[in-house]
């Protein structure tokens, strides 16, 4: 009898062992690309990679997609209104379709595009419905390790543990947590003047980051409603006494008090209000970046409390008692957003670092990083430091820059293979982060990181070994900008050709600092001179080093002379034979005055300089 019991016991143990092994096997997931974080950049990275045929998984800690756009409640797009690129354009069009056109989302003066966070989440989930894309919500990662050429990542989805194996990882976390876990070199806080060569930077580096905000979305419950909350602990009305100052910090005007105008700042559709106000509002200084998850959660209680104090001020001192916390926005007990709005995170030390010089003077700076561009932005350099008296007194918003593009090398670590960094954690200076942190830029950075990962995986190379032009071409095929030319839109038949030639630097744009939406113009209808063409081509074609060109307007006759110096077999007959195929509308004649559009199209067609490989500094190899 004892022997039978022992056999039964052994059989039970073996059976249980087999079950556990089976569970272990079932919990092992294999994908090509793992994206940690389903925020603004993680979502677009996943969509782009999946569309390019790469098996992709996003793990996201909340039950929403969109990060700062949705889960943090910052549902007012800052910038890129005139540059609707790629997935940012698709997202915006779906907002237009939902609300009834562009005018229906121009509800607040801070932005041309405002929306309810829950609507943004739904739309992003619609966009993310791709056969190669899986998304795990309510999933936390705990460890990341490299095993040969593969990553092994431990996550907890609900109550179940999983091990995910992937070829590439994109760190799309809000604070650059994956790269920090891996001890990938990064920066935190303000850079010194000497390190970045930026005259506006402080003399000494520090760990000061921008103020954060715990946004709240309010709803108008009707004129007779009284939604006044209980007086929050530590409430002091004097903290908010200057909140009605709506003067523009980019102008030279003095304070302008207008409480009604202040409330219209973040007005959303359907009588809702995004409360994300910097001047004596709910911005707060909390540097929680290096804290643990538990410590961050505890510290953020003060940020929420500070927002409640501001809400109480709005309801009692300013009389907006009819505005209460929206009960139909966020799936949380307190109806606050799931996460705070982080304006700044760790910043990668990438294979290139984008500094103020690259933004303000892209064509004359020491590295032509603009040639490697993969995302564009036009918002001014905007930093929030009003809540930290220790922050150096730098008037960031008055640092004048044109629109710009983001270099591909800023997404790639100096040493670590298999990792791409996205979101607000790319390799830029602290000053430049004030522009690259904005929502549409982060959305397009994410799309670029997805394209970069997909090409690296398909070609079985590391991200640092990809052909930059291949990544850029993939983005152009997705109607995304690589150059910030405001006057040539994606629907233009010559958009891709002009973008490609712009990215070679052969034809340069004209950058202008303009209010809160900076610009770079290509001027496609402007005539081009012989000299401008030859000068632009010389960096790619040494045959033209001694070629003589005047300031006369470029003609087909002279264009043929230039091309014959590069390709002796080229002739006027060659041009005439394929002139119509080039898509040029004007009738060909030897003396026809050519404009910049036509020159770009002809250069792209007959020379294809975009196919010349470049390094991450933008120089031809």
Coordinates of C-alpha atoms in Angstrom, one line a residue:
X1 CA 0.0 0.0 0.0
X2 CA 2.9 2.4 0.9
X3 CA 4.5 1.6 -2.5
X4 CA 1.3 2.4 -4.4
X5 CA 1.0 5.7 -2.6
X6 CA 4.6 6.6 -3.4
X7 CA 3.9 5.8 -7.1
X8 CA 0.8 7.9 -7.1
X9 CA 2.7 10.8 -5.5
X10 CA 5.5 10.6 -8.1
X11 CA 2.9 10.6 -10.8
X12 CA 1.3 13.7 -9.4
X13 CA 4.7 15.5 -9.1
X14 CA 5.6 14.6 -12.7
X15 CA 2.2 15.7 -13.9
X16 CA 2.5 19.0 -12.0
X17 CA 6.0 19.5 -13.4
X18 CA 4.8 18.9 -16.9
X19 CA 2.0 21.4 -16.4
X20 CA 4.4 24.0 -15.1
X21 CA 6.8 23.4 -18.0
X22 CA 3.9 23.8 -20.4
X23 CA 2.9 27.0 -18.8
X24 CA 6.5 28.2 -19.0
X25 CA 6.5 27.4 -22.7
X26 CA 3.2 29.1 -23.3
X27 CA 4.4 32.2 -21.5
X28 CA 7.4 32.6 -23.8
X29 CA 6.6 35.0 -26.6
X30 CA 8.8 35.5 -29.7
X31 CA 8.5 38.7 -31.7
X32 CA 10.7 40.7 -34.1
X33 CA 10.2 44.0 -32.4
X34 CA 9.2 44.8 -28.8
X35 CA 8.1 48.3 -28.0
X36 CA 8.1 49.2 -24.3
X37 CA 5.5 51.9 -23.8
X38 CA 2.3 52.6 -25.8
X39 CA 2.6 56.3 -25.5
X40 CA 2.7 58.8 -28.4
X41 CA 5.8 57.4 -30.0
X42 CA 5.4 53.8 -29.0
X43 CA 2.0 53.7 -30.7
X44 CA 3.2 55.2 -34.0
X45 CA 6.4 53.1 -33.9
X46 CA 4.3 49.9 -33.6
X47 CA 1.9 50.9 -36.5
X48 CA 4.8 51.8 -38.8
X49 CA 6.8 48.6 -38.1
X50 CA 3.7 46.5 -38.5
X51 CA 2.8 48.1 -41.8
X52 CA 6.3 47.2 -43.0
X53 CA 5.7 43.6 -42.2
X54 CA 7.5 43.2 -38.9
X55 CA 5.9 41.2 -36.1
X56 CA 5.6 43.7 -33.3
X57 CA 4.4 43.8 -29.7
X58 CA 3.7 46.9 -27.6
X59 CA 3.6 46.5 -23.8
X60 CA 1.8 49.3 -22.1
X61 CA 1.2 49.9 -18.4
X62 CA -2.2 51.5 -18.7
X63 CA -5.3 50.4 -20.7
X64 CA -4.9 53.3 -23.2
X65 CA -2.7 54.2 -26.1
X66 CA -1.3 57.7 -26.6
X67 CA 0.6 58.6 -23.5
X68 CA 0.8 62.4 -23.1
X69 CA -1.8 62.8 -25.9
X70 CA -4.5 60.8 -24.0
X71 CA -3.4 59.0 -20.8
X72 CA -1.9 62.3 -19.5
X73 CA -4.8 64.4 -20.8
X74 CA -2.7 66.8 -22.9
X75 CA -5.2 66.7 -25.7
X76 CA -4.2 70.0 -27.4
X77 CA -1.6 69.5 -30.1
X78 CA 1.3 72.0 -30.0
X79 CA 2.7 72.7 -33.4
X80 CA 3.0 71.1 -36.9
X81 CA -0.4 72.4 -37.9
X82 CA 1.0 73.3 -41.3
X83 CA 3.1 70.1 -41.5
X84 CA 0.6 67.2 -41.2
X85 CA 3.0 64.3 -41.6
X86 CA 2.5 60.6 -41.8
X87 CA 0.6 59.1 -38.9
X88 CA 0.2 62.5 -37.2
X89 CA -1.8 63.5 -40.3
X90 CA -3.8 60.2 -40.2
X91 CA -4.6 60.8 -36.6
X92 CA -5.7 64.4 -37.2
X93 CA -7.9 63.5 -40.1
X94 CA -9.7 60.9 -38.0
X95 CA -10.3 63.6 -35.4
X96 CA -11.7 65.9 -38.1
X97 CA -14.0 63.0 -39.3
X98 CA -15.2 62.4 -35.7
X99 CA -15.9 66.0 -34.7
X100 CA -17.0 67.4 -38.1
X101 CA -14.0 69.1 -39.6
X102 CA -11.0 71.4 -38.7
X103 CA -13.2 74.2 -37.2
X104 CA -14.8 71.7 -34.8
X105 CA -11.5 71.0 -33.0
X106 CA -10.3 74.7 -32.9
X107 CA -12.1 75.1 -29.6
X108 CA -9.2 76.6 -27.5
X109 CA -6.6 79.2 -28.4
X110 CA -3.6 77.1 -27.4
X111 CA -3.9 74.9 -30.4
X112 CA -5.5 74.3 -33.8
X113 CA -6.4 70.8 -32.8
X114 CA -8.1 70.0 -29.4
X115 CA -10.0 66.8 -28.6
X116 CA -11.3 64.7 -25.7
X117 CA -8.7 62.3 -24.5
X118 CA -10.9 59.3 -24.6
X119 CA -11.7 60.0 -28.3
X120 CA -7.9 60.3 -29.0
X121 CA -7.4 56.9 -27.4
X122 CA -10.2 55.3 -29.4
X123 CA -8.8 56.7 -32.7
X124 CA -5.2 55.5 -31.9
X125 CA -6.6 52.0 -31.2
X126 CA -8.3 52.1 -34.5
X127 CA -5.1 53.1 -36.3
X128 CA -3.2 50.3 -34.4
X129 CA -5.4 47.6 -35.8
X130 CA -2.7 46.0 -37.9
X131 CA -2.3 42.2 -38.5
X132 CA 1.4 42.3 -37.5
X133 CA 0.8 44.3 -34.3
X134 CA -0.2 43.0 -30.9
X135 CA -0.7 45.2 -27.8
X136 CA -0.7 44.1 -24.2
X137 CA -2.4 46.6 -21.9
X138 CA -2.0 46.7 -18.1
X139 CA 1.4 45.2 -18.6
X140 CA 4.6 46.1 -16.6
X141 CA 8.1 45.1 -17.5
X142 CA 10.5 44.1 -14.8
X143 CA 13.8 43.1 -16.4
X144 CA 15.7 43.4 -19.7
X145 CA 18.7 41.3 -20.7
X146 CA 20.7 40.6 -23.8
X147 CA 21.4 37.0 -24.8
X148 CA 23.6 37.0 -27.9
X149 CA 21.7 38.8 -30.6
X150 CA 18.3 38.5 -28.8
X151 CA 16.6 40.4 -26.0
X152 CA 14.8 38.7 -23.2
X153 CA 12.3 40.9 -21.3
X154 CA 10.3 39.8 -18.3
X155 CA 6.8 41.3 -18.0
X156 CA 3.7 40.9 -15.9
X157 CA 0.4 41.0 -17.7
X158 CA -2.4 41.0 -15.2
X159 CA -1.3 38.3 -12.8
X160 CA 0.7 36.2 -15.3
X161 CA 4.4 36.4 -15.9
X162 CA 5.8 36.3 -19.4
X163 CA 9.2 36.2 -21.0
X164 CA 9.3 38.0 -24.4
X165 CA 12.2 37.4 -26.8
X166 CA 12.8 40.0 -29.5
X167 CA 15.4 41.0 -32.0
X168 CA 15.0 44.8 -31.4
X169 CA 13.6 46.9 -28.6
X170 CA 12.3 50.4 -28.8
X171 CA 12.4 52.3 -25.5
X172 CA 9.2 54.4 -25.8
X173 CA 8.7 54.8 -22.0
X174 CA 7.8 58.3 -20.7
X175 CA 11.1 58.7 -18.9
X176 CA 13.6 56.6 -20.7
X177 CA 13.4 53.8 -18.2
X178 CA 14.6 50.9 -20.4
X179 CA 17.8 52.6 -21.4
X180 CA 18.4 53.5 -17.7
X181 CA 17.9 49.9 -16.6
X182 CA 20.5 48.8 -19.2
X183 CA 22.9 51.6 -18.0
X184 CA 23.0 53.1 -21.5
X185 CA 24.7 56.5 -21.1
X186 CA 22.3 59.4 -20.9
X187 CA 21.9 63.0 -19.7
X188 CA 19.5 64.4 -17.2
X189 CA 18.9 68.1 -16.6
X190 CA 20.5 71.2 -18.0
X191 CA 23.8 70.9 -20.0
X192 CA 26.7 73.3 -19.5
X193 CA 27.5 76.0 -22.0
X194 CA 30.9 74.3 -22.6
X195 CA 29.5 70.8 -23.2
X196 CA 27.0 71.7 -25.9
X197 CA 28.5 75.0 -27.2
X198 CA 25.2 76.8 -26.6
X199 CA 25.5 80.4 -25.4
X200 CA 22.1 80.3 -23.8
X201 CA 23.0 77.3 -21.6
X202 CA 24.1 77.8 -18.0
X203 CA 27.8 77.9 -17.1
X204 CA 27.5 74.7 -15.1
X205 CA 25.4 71.6 -15.7
X206 CA 22.7 70.7 -13.2
X207 CA 19.9 68.1 -12.8
X208 CA 17.0 70.6 -13.1
X209 CA 14.2 69.4 -15.4
X210 CA 11.1 71.2 -16.6
X211 CA 8.0 71.5 -14.4
X212 CA 5.5 68.7 -14.8
X213 CA 1.7 68.9 -14.7
X214 CA -1.0 66.6 -13.5
X215 CA -3.7 67.6 -15.9
X216 CA -7.3 67.4 -15.0
X217 CA -10.2 67.6 -17.5
X218 CA -13.2 69.6 -16.4
X219 CA -16.8 69.5 -17.7
X220 CA -19.4 72.1 -17.7
X221 CA -22.4 70.6 -15.8
X222 CA -24.6 73.6 -16.5
X223 CA -25.0 77.1 -15.1
X224 CA -27.0 76.0 -12.0
X225 CA -24.6 73.2 -11.1
X226 CA -22.3 73.5 -8.1
X227 CA -19.4 71.0 -8.5
X228 CA -17.2 72.7 -5.9
X229 CA -14.9 70.2 -4.4
X230 CA -13.9 69.9 -0.7
X231 CA -11.2 72.4 0.2
X232 CA -7.9 70.5 -0.5
X233 CA -5.2 70.2 2.2
X234 CA -2.6 73.0 2.1
X235 CA -4.8 75.3 0.0
X236 CA -3.4 78.8 -0.3
X237 CA -5.2 81.1 -2.8
X238 CA -2.2 83.4 -3.1
X239 CA -0.3 80.7 -5.0
X240 CA -2.8 81.1 -7.9
X241 CA -3.4 84.9 -7.7
X242 CA -1.7 85.7 -11.0
X243 CA -3.2 82.8 -13.0
X244 CA -5.3 85.2 -15.1
X245 CA -2.2 86.6 -16.8
X246 CA -2.5 85.6 -20.4
X247 CA 0.2 87.8 -21.9
X248 CA 2.3 86.1 -24.5
X249 CA 5.8 85.2 -23.2
X250 CA 7.2 85.4 -26.7
X251 CA 6.1 89.1 -27.0
X252 CA 7.3 92.2 -25.2
X253 CA 3.9 93.1 -23.8
X254 CA 3.3 93.4 -20.1
X255 CA 0.8 91.3 -18.0
X256 CA -2.7 91.1 -19.3
X257 CA -5.3 89.9 -16.9
X258 CA -8.2 88.0 -18.5
X259 CA -9.6 85.1 -16.5
X260 CA -12.2 84.2 -19.1
X261 CA -9.4 84.0 -21.8
X262 CA -7.3 81.9 -19.5
X263 CA -10.1 79.4 -19.2
X264 CA -10.4 79.2 -23.0
X265 CA -6.8 78.2 -23.3
X266 CA -7.5 74.5 -23.3
X267 CA -11.2 74.4 -24.1
X268 CA -12.1 71.0 -25.6
X269 CA -15.1 70.0 -27.7
X270 CA -18.3 69.2 -25.9
X271 CA -17.9 71.9 -23.2
X272 CA -14.8 70.4 -21.6
X273 CA -11.7 72.1 -20.4
X274 CA -8.1 70.8 -20.2
X275 CA -6.5 72.3 -17.2
X276 CA -2.8 72.5 -18.0
X277 CA -1.9 76.1 -17.1
X278 CA 1.7 77.2 -16.4
X279 CA 1.3 80.7 -14.9
X280 CA 0.3 80.4 -11.3
X281 CA -1.6 77.3 -12.3
X282 CA -1.1 73.5 -11.9
X283 CA 2.4 73.2 -13.1
X284 CA 4.6 71.8 -10.3
X285 CA 8.3 71.0 -9.9
X286 CA 8.9 67.3 -9.1
X287 CA 11.9 65.4 -10.3
X288 CA 10.9 61.8 -10.0
X289 CA 12.8 60.4 -12.9
X290 CA 15.3 58.4 -10.9
X291 CA 12.7 57.1 -8.4
X292 CA 11.2 53.6 -8.2
X293 CA 7.7 53.0 -9.5
X294 CA 6.4 53.0 -5.9
X295 CA 8.2 56.2 -5.0
X296 CA 7.0 57.9 -8.1
X297 CA 3.4 57.0 -7.3
X298 CA 3.8 58.4 -3.8
X299 CA 5.4 61.6 -5.0
X300 CA 2.7 62.2 -7.6
X301 CA 0.1 62.5 -4.9
X302 CA 1.4 66.0 -4.3
X303 CA 1.1 66.8 -8.0
X304 CA -2.6 65.7 -8.0
X305 CA -3.2 67.6 -4.8
X306 CA -1.7 70.8 -6.3
X307 CA -4.1 70.4 -9.3
X308 CA -7.0 70.0 -6.9
X309 CA -6.0 73.2 -5.1
X310 CA -6.0 75.1 -8.5
X311 CA -9.4 73.6 -9.3
X312 CA -10.8 74.8 -5.9
X313 CA -9.4 78.3 -6.7
X314 CA -11.1 78.3 -10.1
X315 CA -14.4 77.2 -8.5
X316 CA -14.3 79.5 -5.5
X317 CA -12.2 82.6 -6.3
X318 CA -13.1 82.8 -10.1
X319 CA -16.6 81.5 -9.8
X320 CA -16.4 78.5 -12.1
X321 CA -18.4 76.3 -9.7
X322 CA -20.3 74.8 -12.6
X323 CA -17.1 73.2 -13.9
X324 CA -16.3 69.8 -12.2
X325 CA -14.0 66.9 -13.0
X326 CA -15.3 65.2 -16.1
X327 CA -16.8 61.8 -15.1
X328 CA -16.7 60.4 -18.6
X329 CA -13.1 60.7 -19.6
X330 CA -10.6 58.5 -17.7
X331 CA -11.2 55.0 -16.4
X332 CA -9.8 55.9 -12.9
X333 CA -11.4 56.1 -9.5
X334 CA -10.6 59.8 -9.1
X335 CA -11.3 60.5 -12.8
X336 CA -7.8 62.0 -13.1
X337 CA -5.6 61.0 -16.1
X338 CA -3.7 57.7 -15.6
X339 CA -0.3 59.4 -15.8
X340 CA 1.2 62.9 -15.3
X341 CA 2.4 65.1 -18.1
X342 CA 6.2 64.8 -18.2
X343 CA 7.8 67.5 -20.2
X344 CA 11.3 66.1 -19.8
X345 CA 13.0 62.8 -19.3
X346 CA 16.4 61.3 -19.5
X347 CA 18.1 62.1 -22.8
X348 CA 20.1 59.5 -24.6
X349 CA 23.8 60.0 -25.5
X350 CA 23.3 59.0 -29.1
X351 CA 25.7 58.5 -32.0
X352 CA 24.8 62.2 -32.7
X353 CA 23.4 64.9 -30.4
X354 CA 21.2 67.6 -31.8
X355 CA 22.1 71.0 -30.4
X356 CA 20.8 74.5 -30.8
X357 CA 23.2 75.2 -33.6
X358 CA 21.8 72.3 -35.7
X359 CA 18.3 73.8 -35.2
X360 CA 19.0 77.5 -35.7
X361 CA 21.6 77.3 -38.5
X362 CA 21.2 73.8 -40.1
X363 CA 22.9 74.6 -43.4
X364 CA 26.0 76.3 -42.0
X365 CA 26.6 74.4 -38.8
X366 CA 29.6 72.1 -38.4
X367 CA 27.5 68.9 -39.2
X368 CA 24.8 68.7 -41.9
X369 CA 22.6 66.6 -39.6
X370 CA 19.5 67.9 -41.5
X371 CA 20.4 65.5 -44.3
X372 CA 19.6 62.6 -42.0
X373 CA 16.2 64.0 -40.9
X374 CA 13.4 61.7 -40.0
X375 CA 10.9 63.9 -38.2
X376 CA 10.0 67.6 -38.3
X377 CA 8.9 70.3 -35.9
X378 CA 8.0 74.0 -36.0
X379 CA 7.2 74.8 -32.3
X380 CA 9.4 77.3 -30.6
X381 CA 11.8 76.3 -27.8
X382 CA 9.4 76.2 -24.8
X383 CA 10.6 75.4 -21.3
X384 CA 8.5 75.5 -18.1
X385 CA 10.6 76.5 -15.0
X386 CA 8.3 78.9 -13.2
X387 CA 7.8 76.6 -10.2
X388 CA 11.5 76.0 -9.4
X389 CA 13.3 79.1 -8.0
X390 CA 16.6 77.2 -8.4
X391 CA 16.3 77.1 -12.2
X392 CA 18.6 79.5 -14.0
X393 CA 16.8 82.5 -15.4
X394 CA 16.9 81.7 -19.1
X395 CA 14.2 83.2 -21.4
X396 CA 14.0 80.1 -23.5
X397 CA 11.0 81.1 -25.6
X398 CA 12.9 84.1 -26.9
X399 CA 15.6 81.8 -28.4
X400 CA 14.7 82.3 -32.1
X401 CA 14.8 79.3 -34.4
X402 CA 13.3 78.2 -37.7
X403 CA 11.4 75.0 -38.2
X404 CA 13.7 71.9 -38.1
X405 CA 14.1 68.2 -38.6
X406 CA 15.4 65.6 -36.2
X407 CA 18.4 63.5 -37.2
X408 CA 18.2 59.7 -37.3
X409 CA 21.3 59.2 -35.2
X410 CA 19.7 60.9 -32.2
X411 CA 17.5 57.7 -31.8
X412 CA 20.5 55.3 -31.7
X413 CA 22.8 54.8 -28.6
X414 CA 26.5 55.3 -29.0
X415 CA 27.3 51.7 -28.1
X416 CA 24.3 49.5 -27.2
X417 CA 23.1 47.4 -30.1
X418 CA 19.5 46.2 -30.6
X419 CA 18.0 49.3 -28.9
X420 CA 16.3 52.3 -30.4
X421 CA 15.2 55.2 -28.1
X422 CA 12.1 57.3 -28.8
X423 CA 9.6 59.5 -27.1
X424 CA 11.2 62.5 -25.3
X425 CA 14.4 60.6 -24.6
X426 CA 16.3 61.1 -27.9
X427 CA 19.8 62.5 -28.1
X428 CA 19.2 66.3 -28.0
X429 CA 20.5 69.0 -25.7
X430 CA 18.4 70.2 -22.9
X431 CA 17.5 73.4 -24.7
X432 CA 16.5 71.6 -27.9
X433 CA 14.3 69.2 -25.9
X434 CA 12.1 72.2 -25.3
X435 CA 11.0 71.9 -29.0
X436 CA 11.4 68.2 -29.7
X437 CA 9.2 67.2 -26.7
X438 CA 5.9 68.4 -28.4
X439 CA 3.2 65.9 -29.4
X440 CA 3.4 65.9 -33.2
X441 CA 7.2 65.7 -33.2
X442 CA 7.1 62.8 -30.7
X443 CA 4.5 61.1 -32.9
X444 CA 6.7 61.3 -36.0
X445 CA 9.8 60.4 -34.0
X446 CA 7.9 57.2 -33.1
X447 CA 7.0 56.5 -36.7
X448 CA 10.6 56.9 -37.7
X449 CA 11.8 54.6 -34.9
X450 CA 9.4 52.0 -36.2
X451 CA 10.7 52.4 -39.7
X452 CA 14.3 52.2 -38.5
X453 CA 13.6 49.0 -36.5
X454 CA 11.8 47.4 -39.4
X455 CA 14.6 48.0 -41.8
X456 CA 17.2 46.8 -39.4
X457 CA 15.3 43.6 -38.7
X458 CA 14.6 42.9 -42.4
X459 CA 18.2 43.5 -43.4
X460 CA 19.5 41.6 -40.3
X461 CA 21.7 44.5 -39.3
X462 CA 22.0 46.7 -36.2
X463 CA 20.3 50.2 -36.3
X464 CA 23.6 51.9 -36.6
X465 CA 24.3 50.0 -39.8
X466 CA 21.2 50.8 -41.7
X467 CA 21.2 52.9 -44.9
X468 CA 19.8 56.2 -43.7
X469 CA 18.3 56.9 -47.1
X470 CA 16.3 53.6 -46.9
X471 CA 14.7 54.8 -43.6
X472 CA 13.9 58.2 -45.1
X473 CA 12.4 56.7 -48.2
X474 CA 10.2 54.4 -46.1
X475 CA 8.9 57.5 -44.3
X476 CA 8.3 59.4 -47.6
X477 CA 6.3 56.4 -48.8
X478 CA 4.2 56.9 -45.7
X479 CA 3.6 60.6 -46.6
X480 CA 5.9 61.8 -43.7
X481 CA 8.2 64.7 -43.9
X482 CA 12.0 64.4 -43.7
X483 CA 12.5 68.1 -44.4
X484 CA 10.3 70.8 -42.9
X485 CA 9.3 72.6 -46.1
X486 CA 6.0 74.3 -45.2
X487 CA 5.0 75.1 -48.8
X488 CA 5.2 71.7 -50.4
X489 CA 2.6 69.4 -48.9
X490 CA 2.4 65.6 -49.0
X491 CA -0.4 65.6 -51.6
X492 CA 1.8 67.6 -54.0
X493 CA 2.9 65.3 -56.9
X494 CA 6.5 66.4 -56.5
X495 CA 6.5 66.1 -52.7
X496 CA 8.9 63.1 -52.5
X497 CA 11.3 64.5 -55.1
X498 CA 11.6 67.9 -53.4
X499 CA 12.0 66.2 -50.0
X500 CA 14.7 64.0 -51.3
X501 CA 16.7 66.8 -53.0
X502 CA 16.2 69.0 -49.9
X503 CA 17.7 66.2 -47.8
X504 CA 20.8 66.2 -50.0
X505 CA 21.3 69.9 -49.4
X506 CA 21.7 70.5 -53.1
X507 CA 18.7 72.9 -52.9
X508 CA 18.4 74.5 -49.5
X509 CA 15.3 75.9 -47.8
X510 CA 14.9 79.3 -46.2
X511 CA 14.3 79.2 -42.4
X512 CA 12.3 81.8 -40.5
X513 CA 11.5 82.3 -36.9
X514 CA 7.8 83.2 -36.8
X515 CA 5.8 83.5 -33.6
X516 CA 4.8 80.0 -32.2
X517 CA 4.9 78.2 -35.6
X518 CA 8.3 78.6 -37.1
X519 CA 8.9 78.0 -40.8
X520 CA 11.2 76.7 -43.5
X521 CA 10.2 77.6 -47.1
X522 CA 11.3 75.8 -50.3
X523 CA 9.8 78.3 -52.7
X524 CA 9.1 75.8 -55.5
X525 CA 8.0 78.6 -58.0
X526 CA 11.1 80.7 -57.5
X527 CA 13.5 80.7 -60.4
X528 CA 16.9 79.1 -59.7
X529 CA 20.3 80.4 -61.0
X530 CA 23.0 78.5 -62.7
X531 CA 25.3 79.2 -59.8
X532 CA 22.9 77.9 -57.2
X533 CA 22.5 74.6 -59.0
X534 CA 26.3 74.1 -59.5
X535 CA 27.2 75.1 -56.0
X536 CA 24.6 72.6 -54.6
X537 CA 25.9 69.8 -56.7
X538 CA 29.6 70.3 -56.0
X539 CA 29.6 68.5 -52.7
X540 CA 28.3 65.3 -54.4
X541 CA 30.1 65.5 -57.7
X542 CA 33.8 66.5 -57.7
X543 CA 33.7 66.7 -61.5
X544 CA 32.0 70.1 -61.0
X545 CA 34.7 71.5 -58.7
X546 CA 36.1 73.9 -61.5
X547 CA 32.8 74.2 -63.4
X548 CA 31.9 77.8 -64.2
X549 CA 28.4 79.1 -63.6
X550 CA 26.9 82.6 -63.6
X551 CA 24.0 84.1 -61.8
X552 CA 21.8 83.8 -64.8
X553 CA 18.6 81.9 -64.5
X554 CA 18.9 78.2 -65.1
X555 CA 17.7 76.8 -68.4
X556 CA 17.4 73.3 -69.8
X557 CA 20.4 74.1 -72.1
X558 CA 22.7 74.9 -69.2
X559 CA 21.2 72.0 -67.2
X560 CA 22.3 69.6 -69.9
X561 CA 25.9 71.1 -69.9
X562 CA 26.1 70.4 -66.1
X563 CA 24.9 66.8 -66.5
X564 CA 27.2 66.1 -69.3
X565 CA 30.1 67.1 -67.0
X566 CA 28.9 64.3 -64.6
X567 CA 27.5 61.9 -67.2
X568 CA 29.2 62.4 -70.6
X569 CA 26.6 60.3 -72.4
X570 CA 23.8 62.7 -71.3
X571 CA 22.4 65.0 -74.1
X572 CA 19.6 67.4 -74.8
X573 CA 17.9 64.6 -76.8
X574 CA 18.0 62.5 -73.6
X575 CA 16.2 65.3 -71.8
X576 CA 13.7 65.8 -74.6
X577 CA 12.8 62.2 -74.8
X578 CA 11.8 61.8 -71.1
X579 CA 10.8 65.4 -70.4
X580 CA 7.1 64.6 -70.2
X581 CA 7.8 61.5 -68.0
X582 CA 9.5 63.8 -65.5
X583 CA 6.1 65.4 -64.9
X584 CA 7.2 68.9 -65.9
X585 CA 4.1 70.8 -67.2
X586 CA 6.0 73.5 -69.1
X587 CA 6.9 72.9 -72.8
X588 CA 10.6 72.2 -73.2
X589 CA 12.8 74.7 -75.0
X590 CA 16.5 75.4 -74.6
X591 CA 16.0 78.8 -73.0
X592 CA 13.1 78.0 -70.7
X593 CA 13.5 79.6 -67.3
X594 CA 13.5 76.8 -64.7
X595 CA 12.1 77.1 -61.2
X596 CA 13.2 75.3 -58.1
X597 CA 10.5 72.7 -58.3
X598 CA 11.5 71.7 -61.8
X599 CA 15.2 71.7 -60.9
X600 CA 14.5 69.4 -58.0
X601 CA 12.5 67.0 -60.1
X602 CA 15.1 66.9 -62.9
X603 CA 18.0 66.4 -60.4
X604 CA 16.1 63.6 -58.7
X605 CA 15.3 61.9 -62.0
X606 CA 18.6 62.2 -63.9
X607 CA 21.2 62.2 -61.1
X608 CA 19.4 60.6 -58.1
X609 CA 21.8 62.0 -55.5
X610 CA 19.6 60.7 -52.8
X611 CA 20.9 57.2 -53.5
X612 CA 24.4 58.3 -52.4
X613 CA 24.8 56.8 -49.0
X614 CA 25.6 59.2 -46.1
X615 CA 26.9 58.8 -42.6
X616 CA 25.1 59.8 -39.5
X617 CA 26.7 63.2 -39.6
X618 CA 25.2 63.8 -43.0
X619 CA 28.3 63.5 -45.1
X620 CA 28.4 61.4 -48.3
X621 CA 30.4 58.2 -47.7

